[in-house]
Short mmCIF file of C-alpha atoms in Angstrom, two decimals:
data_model
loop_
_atom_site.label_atom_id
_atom_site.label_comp_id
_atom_site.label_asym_id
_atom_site.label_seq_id
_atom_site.Cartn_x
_atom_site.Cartn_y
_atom_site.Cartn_z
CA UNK T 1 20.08 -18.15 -35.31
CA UNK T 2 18.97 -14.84 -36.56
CA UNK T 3 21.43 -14.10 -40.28
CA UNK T 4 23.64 -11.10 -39.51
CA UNK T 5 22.38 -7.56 -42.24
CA UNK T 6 24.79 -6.19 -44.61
CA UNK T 7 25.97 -3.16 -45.51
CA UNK T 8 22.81 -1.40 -46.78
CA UNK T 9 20.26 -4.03 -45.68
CA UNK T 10 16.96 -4.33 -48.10
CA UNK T 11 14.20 -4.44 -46.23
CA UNK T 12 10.17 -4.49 -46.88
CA UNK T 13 7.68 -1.69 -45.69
CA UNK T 14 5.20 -4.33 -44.57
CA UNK T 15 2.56 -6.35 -46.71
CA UNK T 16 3.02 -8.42 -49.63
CA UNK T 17 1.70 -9.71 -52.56
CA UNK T 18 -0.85 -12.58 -52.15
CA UNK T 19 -1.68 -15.39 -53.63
CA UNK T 20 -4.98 -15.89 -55.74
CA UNK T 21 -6.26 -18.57 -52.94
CA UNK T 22 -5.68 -16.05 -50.27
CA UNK T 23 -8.69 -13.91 -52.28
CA UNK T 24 -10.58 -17.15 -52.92
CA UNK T 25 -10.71 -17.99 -49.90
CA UNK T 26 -11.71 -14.76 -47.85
CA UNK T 27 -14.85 -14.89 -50.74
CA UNK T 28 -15.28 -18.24 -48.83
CA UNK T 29 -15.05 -16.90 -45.51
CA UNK T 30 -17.51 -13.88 -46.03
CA UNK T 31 -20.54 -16.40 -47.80
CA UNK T 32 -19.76 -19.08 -44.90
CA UNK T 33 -18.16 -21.80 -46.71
CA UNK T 34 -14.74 -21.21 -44.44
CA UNK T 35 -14.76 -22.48 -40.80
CA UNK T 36 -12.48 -21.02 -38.53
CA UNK T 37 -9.86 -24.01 -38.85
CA UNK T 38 -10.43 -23.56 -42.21
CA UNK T 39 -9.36 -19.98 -42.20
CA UNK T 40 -6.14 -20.70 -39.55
CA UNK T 41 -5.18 -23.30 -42.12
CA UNK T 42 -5.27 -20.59 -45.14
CA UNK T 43 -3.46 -18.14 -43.40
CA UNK T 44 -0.82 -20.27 -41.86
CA UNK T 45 0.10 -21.50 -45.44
CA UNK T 46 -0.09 -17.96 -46.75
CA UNK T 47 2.74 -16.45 -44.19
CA UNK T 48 4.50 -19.06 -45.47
CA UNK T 49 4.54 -18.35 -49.04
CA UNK T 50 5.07 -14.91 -48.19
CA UNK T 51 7.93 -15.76 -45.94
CA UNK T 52 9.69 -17.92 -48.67
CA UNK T 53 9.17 -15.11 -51.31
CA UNK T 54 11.01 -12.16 -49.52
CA UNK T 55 13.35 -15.02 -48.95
CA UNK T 56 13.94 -16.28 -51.98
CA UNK T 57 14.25 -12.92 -53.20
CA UNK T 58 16.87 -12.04 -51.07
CA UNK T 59 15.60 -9.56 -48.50
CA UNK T 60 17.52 -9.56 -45.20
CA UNK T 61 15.10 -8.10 -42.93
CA UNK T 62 11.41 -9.66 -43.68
CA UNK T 63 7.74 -9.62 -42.39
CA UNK T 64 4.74 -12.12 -42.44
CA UNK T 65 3.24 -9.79 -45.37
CA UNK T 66 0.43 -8.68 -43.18
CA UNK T 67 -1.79 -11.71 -44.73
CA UNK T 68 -3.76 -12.24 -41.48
CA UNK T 69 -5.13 -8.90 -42.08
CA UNK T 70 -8.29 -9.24 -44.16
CA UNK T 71 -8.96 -5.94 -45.85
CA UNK T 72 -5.76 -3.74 -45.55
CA UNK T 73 -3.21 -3.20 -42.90
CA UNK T 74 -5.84 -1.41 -40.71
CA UNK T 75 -9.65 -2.25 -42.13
CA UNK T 76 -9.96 -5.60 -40.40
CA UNK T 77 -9.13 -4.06 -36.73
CA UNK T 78 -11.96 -2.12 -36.80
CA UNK T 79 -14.12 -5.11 -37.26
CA UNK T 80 -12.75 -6.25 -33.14
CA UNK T 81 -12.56 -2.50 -31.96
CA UNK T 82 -15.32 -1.88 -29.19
CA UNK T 83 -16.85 1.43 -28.72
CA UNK T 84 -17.58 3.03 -32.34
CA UNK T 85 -20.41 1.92 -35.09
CA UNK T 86 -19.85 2.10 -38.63
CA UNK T 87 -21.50 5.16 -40.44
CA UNK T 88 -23.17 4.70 -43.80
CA UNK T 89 -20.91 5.08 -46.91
CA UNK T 90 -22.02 8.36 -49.18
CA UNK T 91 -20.96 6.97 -52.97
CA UNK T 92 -21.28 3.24 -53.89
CA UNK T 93 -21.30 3.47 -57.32
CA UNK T 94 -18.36 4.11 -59.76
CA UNK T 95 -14.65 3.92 -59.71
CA UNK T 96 -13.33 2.85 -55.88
CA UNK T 97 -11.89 5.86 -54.31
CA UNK T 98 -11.19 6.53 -50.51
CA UNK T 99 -14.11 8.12 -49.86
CA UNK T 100 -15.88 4.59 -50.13
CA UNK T 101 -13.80 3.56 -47.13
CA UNK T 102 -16.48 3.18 -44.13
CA UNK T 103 -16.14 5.27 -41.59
CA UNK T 104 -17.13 5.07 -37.80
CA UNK T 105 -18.27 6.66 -34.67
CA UNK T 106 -17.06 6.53 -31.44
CA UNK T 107 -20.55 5.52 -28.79
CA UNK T 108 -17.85 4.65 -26.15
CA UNK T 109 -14.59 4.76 -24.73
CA UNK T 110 -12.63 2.89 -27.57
CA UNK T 111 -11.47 -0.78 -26.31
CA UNK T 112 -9.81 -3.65 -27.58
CA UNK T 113 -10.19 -7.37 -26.95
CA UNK T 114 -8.61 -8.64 -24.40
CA UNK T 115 -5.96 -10.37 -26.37
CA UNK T 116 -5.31 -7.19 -27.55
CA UNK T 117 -4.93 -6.37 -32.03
CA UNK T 118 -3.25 -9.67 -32.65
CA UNK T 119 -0.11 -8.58 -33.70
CA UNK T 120 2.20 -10.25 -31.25
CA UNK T 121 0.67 -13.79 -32.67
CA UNK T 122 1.24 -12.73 -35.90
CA UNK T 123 4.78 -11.37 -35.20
CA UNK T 124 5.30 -14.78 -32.74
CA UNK T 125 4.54 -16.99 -36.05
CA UNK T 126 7.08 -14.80 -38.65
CA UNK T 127 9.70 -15.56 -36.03
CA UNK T 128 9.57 -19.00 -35.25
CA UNK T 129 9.04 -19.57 -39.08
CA UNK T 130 12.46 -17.81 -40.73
CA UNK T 131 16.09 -17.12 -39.80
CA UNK T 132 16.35 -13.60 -41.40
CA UNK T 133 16.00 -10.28 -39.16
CA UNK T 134 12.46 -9.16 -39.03
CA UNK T 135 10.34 -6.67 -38.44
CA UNK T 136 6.82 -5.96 -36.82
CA UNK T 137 4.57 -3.46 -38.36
CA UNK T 138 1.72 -1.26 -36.84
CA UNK T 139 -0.85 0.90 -38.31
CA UNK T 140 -0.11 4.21 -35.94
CA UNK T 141 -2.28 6.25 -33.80
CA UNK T 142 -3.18 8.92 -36.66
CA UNK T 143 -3.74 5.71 -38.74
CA UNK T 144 -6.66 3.92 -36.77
CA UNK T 145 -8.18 7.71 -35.68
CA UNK T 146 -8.57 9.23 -38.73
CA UNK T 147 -11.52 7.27 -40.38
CA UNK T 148 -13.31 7.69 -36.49
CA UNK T 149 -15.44 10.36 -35.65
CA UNK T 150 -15.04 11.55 -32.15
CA UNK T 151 -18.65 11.77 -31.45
CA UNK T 152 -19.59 12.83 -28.05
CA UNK T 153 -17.10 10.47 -26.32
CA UNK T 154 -13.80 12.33 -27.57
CA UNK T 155 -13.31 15.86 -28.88
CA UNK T 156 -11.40 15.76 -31.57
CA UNK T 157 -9.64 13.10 -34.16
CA UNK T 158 -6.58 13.72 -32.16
CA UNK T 159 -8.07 13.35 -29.01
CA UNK T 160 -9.15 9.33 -30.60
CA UNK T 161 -5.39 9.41 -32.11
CA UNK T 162 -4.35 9.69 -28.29
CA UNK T 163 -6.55 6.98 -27.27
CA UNK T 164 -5.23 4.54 -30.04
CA UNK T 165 -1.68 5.41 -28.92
CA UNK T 166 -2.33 3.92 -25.41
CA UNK T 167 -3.85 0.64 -27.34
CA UNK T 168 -1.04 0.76 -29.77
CA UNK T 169 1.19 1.05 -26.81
CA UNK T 170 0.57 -1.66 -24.99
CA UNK T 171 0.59 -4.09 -28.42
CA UNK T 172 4.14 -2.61 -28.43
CA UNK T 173 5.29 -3.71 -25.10
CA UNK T 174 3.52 -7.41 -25.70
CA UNK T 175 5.68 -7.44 -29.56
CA UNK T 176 9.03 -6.46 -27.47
CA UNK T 177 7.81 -9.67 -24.90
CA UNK T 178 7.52 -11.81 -27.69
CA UNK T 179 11.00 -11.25 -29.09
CA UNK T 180 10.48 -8.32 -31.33
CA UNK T 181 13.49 -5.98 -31.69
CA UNK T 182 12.31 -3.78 -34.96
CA UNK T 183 9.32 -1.90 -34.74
CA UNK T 184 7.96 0.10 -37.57
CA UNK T 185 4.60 2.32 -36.80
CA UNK T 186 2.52 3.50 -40.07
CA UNK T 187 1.47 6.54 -40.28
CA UNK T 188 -0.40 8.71 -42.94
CA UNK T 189 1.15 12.03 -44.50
CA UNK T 190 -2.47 13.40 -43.75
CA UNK T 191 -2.08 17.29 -44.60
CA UNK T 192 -3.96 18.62 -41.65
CA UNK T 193 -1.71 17.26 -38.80
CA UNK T 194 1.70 18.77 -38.70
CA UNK T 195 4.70 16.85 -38.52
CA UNK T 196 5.60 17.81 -34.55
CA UNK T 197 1.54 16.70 -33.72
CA UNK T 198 2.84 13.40 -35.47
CA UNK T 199 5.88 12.99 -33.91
CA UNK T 200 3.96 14.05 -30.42
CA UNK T 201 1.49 11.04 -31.19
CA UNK T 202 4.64 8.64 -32.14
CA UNK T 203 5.88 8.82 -28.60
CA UNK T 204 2.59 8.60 -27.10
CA UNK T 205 2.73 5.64 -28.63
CA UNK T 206 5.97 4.18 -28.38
CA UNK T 207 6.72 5.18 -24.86
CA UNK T 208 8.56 2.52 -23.11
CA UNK T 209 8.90 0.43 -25.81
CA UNK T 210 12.72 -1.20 -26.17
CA UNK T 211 13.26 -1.82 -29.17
CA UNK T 212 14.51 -0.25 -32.61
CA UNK T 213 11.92 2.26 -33.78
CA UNK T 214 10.80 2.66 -37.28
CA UNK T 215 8.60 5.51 -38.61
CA UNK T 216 6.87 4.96 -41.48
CA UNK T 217 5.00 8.56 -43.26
CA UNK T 218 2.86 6.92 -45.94
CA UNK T 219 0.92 8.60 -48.70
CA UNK T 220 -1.45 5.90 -49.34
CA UNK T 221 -1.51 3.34 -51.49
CA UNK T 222 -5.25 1.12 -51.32
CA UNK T 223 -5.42 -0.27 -54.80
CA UNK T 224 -2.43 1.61 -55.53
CA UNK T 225 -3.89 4.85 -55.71
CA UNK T 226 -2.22 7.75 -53.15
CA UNK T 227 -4.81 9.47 -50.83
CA UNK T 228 -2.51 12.62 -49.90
CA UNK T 229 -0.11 15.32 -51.31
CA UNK T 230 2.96 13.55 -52.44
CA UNK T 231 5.59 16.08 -50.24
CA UNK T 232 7.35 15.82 -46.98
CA UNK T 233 8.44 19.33 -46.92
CA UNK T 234 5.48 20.01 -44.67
CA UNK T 235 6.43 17.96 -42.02
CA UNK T 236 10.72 18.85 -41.60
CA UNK T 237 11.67 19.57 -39.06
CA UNK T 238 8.87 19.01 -37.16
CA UNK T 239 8.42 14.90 -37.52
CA UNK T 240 12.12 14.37 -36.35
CA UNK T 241 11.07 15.28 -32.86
CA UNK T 242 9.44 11.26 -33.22
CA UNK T 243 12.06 9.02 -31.39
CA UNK T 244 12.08 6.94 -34.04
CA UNK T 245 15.50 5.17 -34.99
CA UNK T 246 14.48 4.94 -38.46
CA UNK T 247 12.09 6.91 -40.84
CA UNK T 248 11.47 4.75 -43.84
CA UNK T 249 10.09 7.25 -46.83
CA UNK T 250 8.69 7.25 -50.39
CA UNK T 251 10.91 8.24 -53.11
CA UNK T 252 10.97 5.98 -56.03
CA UNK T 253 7.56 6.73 -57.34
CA UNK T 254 7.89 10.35 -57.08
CA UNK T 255 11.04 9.80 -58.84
CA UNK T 256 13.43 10.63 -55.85
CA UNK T 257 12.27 14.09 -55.46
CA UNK T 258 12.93 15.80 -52.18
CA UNK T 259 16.05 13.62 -51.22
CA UNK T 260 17.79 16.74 -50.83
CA UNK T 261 15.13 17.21 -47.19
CA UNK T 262 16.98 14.27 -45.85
CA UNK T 263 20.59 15.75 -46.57
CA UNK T 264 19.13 19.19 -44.44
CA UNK T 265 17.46 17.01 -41.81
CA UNK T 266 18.61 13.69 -42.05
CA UNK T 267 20.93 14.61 -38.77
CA UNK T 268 22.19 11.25 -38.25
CA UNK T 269 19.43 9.08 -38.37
CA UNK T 270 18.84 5.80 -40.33
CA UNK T 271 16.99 6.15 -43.62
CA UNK T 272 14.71 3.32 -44.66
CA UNK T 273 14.69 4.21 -48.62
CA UNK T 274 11.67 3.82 -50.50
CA UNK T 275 13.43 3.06 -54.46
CA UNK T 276 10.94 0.33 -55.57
CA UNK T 277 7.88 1.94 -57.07
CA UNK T 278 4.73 0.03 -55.64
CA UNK T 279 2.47 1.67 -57.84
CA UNK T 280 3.71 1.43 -61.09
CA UNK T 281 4.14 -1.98 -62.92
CA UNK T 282 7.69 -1.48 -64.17
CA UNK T 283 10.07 -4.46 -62.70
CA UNK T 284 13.04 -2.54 -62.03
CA UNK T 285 16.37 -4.61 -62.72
CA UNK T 286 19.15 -4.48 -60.71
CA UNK T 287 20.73 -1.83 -62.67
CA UNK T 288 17.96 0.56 -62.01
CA UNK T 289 17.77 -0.17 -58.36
CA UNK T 290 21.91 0.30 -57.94
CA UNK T 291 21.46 3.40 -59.95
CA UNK T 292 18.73 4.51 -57.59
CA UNK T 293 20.85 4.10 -54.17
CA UNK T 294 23.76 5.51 -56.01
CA UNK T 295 21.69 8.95 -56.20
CA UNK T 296 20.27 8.44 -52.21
CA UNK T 297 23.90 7.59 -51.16
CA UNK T 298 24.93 11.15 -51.89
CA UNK T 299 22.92 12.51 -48.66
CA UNK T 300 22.76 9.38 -46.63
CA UNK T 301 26.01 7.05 -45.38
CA UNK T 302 25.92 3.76 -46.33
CA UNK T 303 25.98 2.36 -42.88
CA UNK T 304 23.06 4.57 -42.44
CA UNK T 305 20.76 3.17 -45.39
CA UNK T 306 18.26 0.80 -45.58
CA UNK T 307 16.44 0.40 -49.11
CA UNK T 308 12.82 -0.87 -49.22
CA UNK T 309 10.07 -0.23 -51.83
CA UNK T 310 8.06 2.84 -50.81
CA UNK T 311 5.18 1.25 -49.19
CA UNK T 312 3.87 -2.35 -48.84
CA UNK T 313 2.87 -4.60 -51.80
CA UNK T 314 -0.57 -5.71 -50.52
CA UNK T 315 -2.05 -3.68 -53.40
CA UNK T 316 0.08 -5.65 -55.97
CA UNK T 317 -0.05 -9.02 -57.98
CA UNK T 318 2.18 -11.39 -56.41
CA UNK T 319 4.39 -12.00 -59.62
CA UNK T 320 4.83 -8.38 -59.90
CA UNK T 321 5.97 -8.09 -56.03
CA UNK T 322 8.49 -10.69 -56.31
CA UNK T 323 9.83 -9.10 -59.65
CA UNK T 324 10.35 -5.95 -58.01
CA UNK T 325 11.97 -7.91 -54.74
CA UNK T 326 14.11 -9.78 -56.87
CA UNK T 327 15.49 -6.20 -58.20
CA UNK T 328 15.50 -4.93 -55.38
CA UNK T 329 18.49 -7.41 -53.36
CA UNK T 330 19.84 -7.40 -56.83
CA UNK T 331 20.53 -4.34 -57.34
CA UNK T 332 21.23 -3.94 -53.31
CA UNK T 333 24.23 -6.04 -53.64
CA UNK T 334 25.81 -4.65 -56.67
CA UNK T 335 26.22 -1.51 -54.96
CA UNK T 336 27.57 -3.13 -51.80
CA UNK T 337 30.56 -5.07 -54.51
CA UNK T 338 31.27 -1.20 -55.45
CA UNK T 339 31.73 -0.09 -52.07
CA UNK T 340 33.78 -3.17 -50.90
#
């Protein structure tokens, strides 16, 4: 039996904080002291713990933490992809920064294995595994095309973006098969894309899928460092053309700024609140979280709120997550004893 949500539901964005043998081990894996059983066994017990945390914590709708994927929510698809090559990585040395990320070329039509990303295992596991709502994540279309050059195969970054929506499409359908009924698509808040090309792309992607539809318009947040300009204004109106039930945004580490774009353009539409600040170490206590929904429950309804941090915690020491977690339902449910 799946538990019911309450009034303002607290939710997760997608990954969480793991535990030091998760690391230890994937330094196993990559100098071949991990067989593959080995590695099944690791990450089994690792969706677990990350299960139990958000549990324990108190969050009513949960994920798996994205611990199956290796190096980021996206990085370790690329590794399975068929049809691009990796290009060599410009700066090495220093500080990390994005522009160490490795990029790739497309030498083919862009194809997937035949089981397809391995989300719907991953999604099949989380379910059979916990009796609070859930929901699957997926990097987006814009997400898996931006790092790929189009080469002489495609014409353009969007033109790969429109081939990953097909993939991403059909992982969609098989998530919906397995059970899923809350989607939530990633996307970046890239700059050069404007938010009707991203809402264009969302539906490319999400065409036929039946199930509730989140849209998530990151910044970035590898090693906790953002990537692009910290404003949605660019993209409203233009990104609620995405038939997405739900657009879960950043707020709390750009201390709530631009809530007032959601009371112009909210139009009815569930809010997925980012108030927990992934970034910054600060545990916020309950008051501080209560505080914070007080201030986005002025230009979104209650039974149109969901609170989350602002992006996932797979950037963030595990202790620190579950601080921030446990804040997070605490301070969820002294606002729902106001309202009541």
């Amino acid at each position: 039996m799946t538990a019911p949500s309450p009034l303002i539901p607290t939710a997760v964005v997608g990954s969480h904080g793991k535990p030091g043998w998760w690391f230890a081990s994937v330094k196993a894996l990559e100098r071949d002291a991990f067989g593959p059983a080995d590695l099944e066994e690791m990450l089994d017990d690792a969706a677990n713990a990350a299960i139990r945390d958000m549990e324990t914590a108190g969050i009513d709708i949960i994920t798996d933490g994205e611990v199956r994927r290796l190096d980021g929510y996206v990085d370790s698809y690329y590794a399975i992809i068929k049809g691009i090559e990796p290009l060599p990585v410009r700066r090495k040395a220093g500080p990390w920064g994005y522009d160490q990320q490795t990029r790739y070329e497309a030498v083919g039509r862009i194809e997937t294995p035949s089981g397809g990303l391995g989300i719907v295992k991953e999604f099949e596991y989380l379910k059979t595994h916990t009796a609070r709502r859930t929901k699957a994540t997926c990097a987006g279309p814009l997400t898996f095309g931006s790092r790929i050059h189009p080469g002489k195969t495609y014409t353009s970054v969007v033109d790969v973006a429109e081939r990953f929506a097909e993939v991403i499409n059909a992982e969609l359908k098989g998530l919906v098969e397995a059970g899923a009924d809350f989607i939530q698509l990633d996307e970046p808040a890239r700059g050069n894309v404007s938010g009707e090309e991203m809402a264009r792309l969302f539906n490319l992607a999400t065409e036929g899928v039946r199930a509730k539809l989140g849209f998530h318009i990151c910044f970035g947040n590898r090693f906790g460092r953002s990537r692009f300009l910290r404003s949605y204004e660019g993209y409203f109106p233009g990104a609620l053309k995405a038939r997405a039930d739900q657009f879960v945004l950043e707020f709390a580490g750009r201390e709530l700024s631009e809530l007032d774009l959601w009371k112009k353009y909210g139009d009815g539409r569930e809010l997925g609140a980012g108030i927990i600040d992934v970034k910054g170490f600060h545990p916020e206590t309950a008051e501080d979280v209560a505080g914070r929904i007080r201030k986005v429950l002025q230009v979104c309804p209650a039974e149109k709120l969901t609170v989350n941090p602002d992006c996932g915690f797979g950037w963030s020491p595990r202790y620190m997550c579950n601080q921030k977690l446990r804040g997070l339902a605490a301070g969820a449910a002294l606002v729902r004893k106001e309202i009541a």
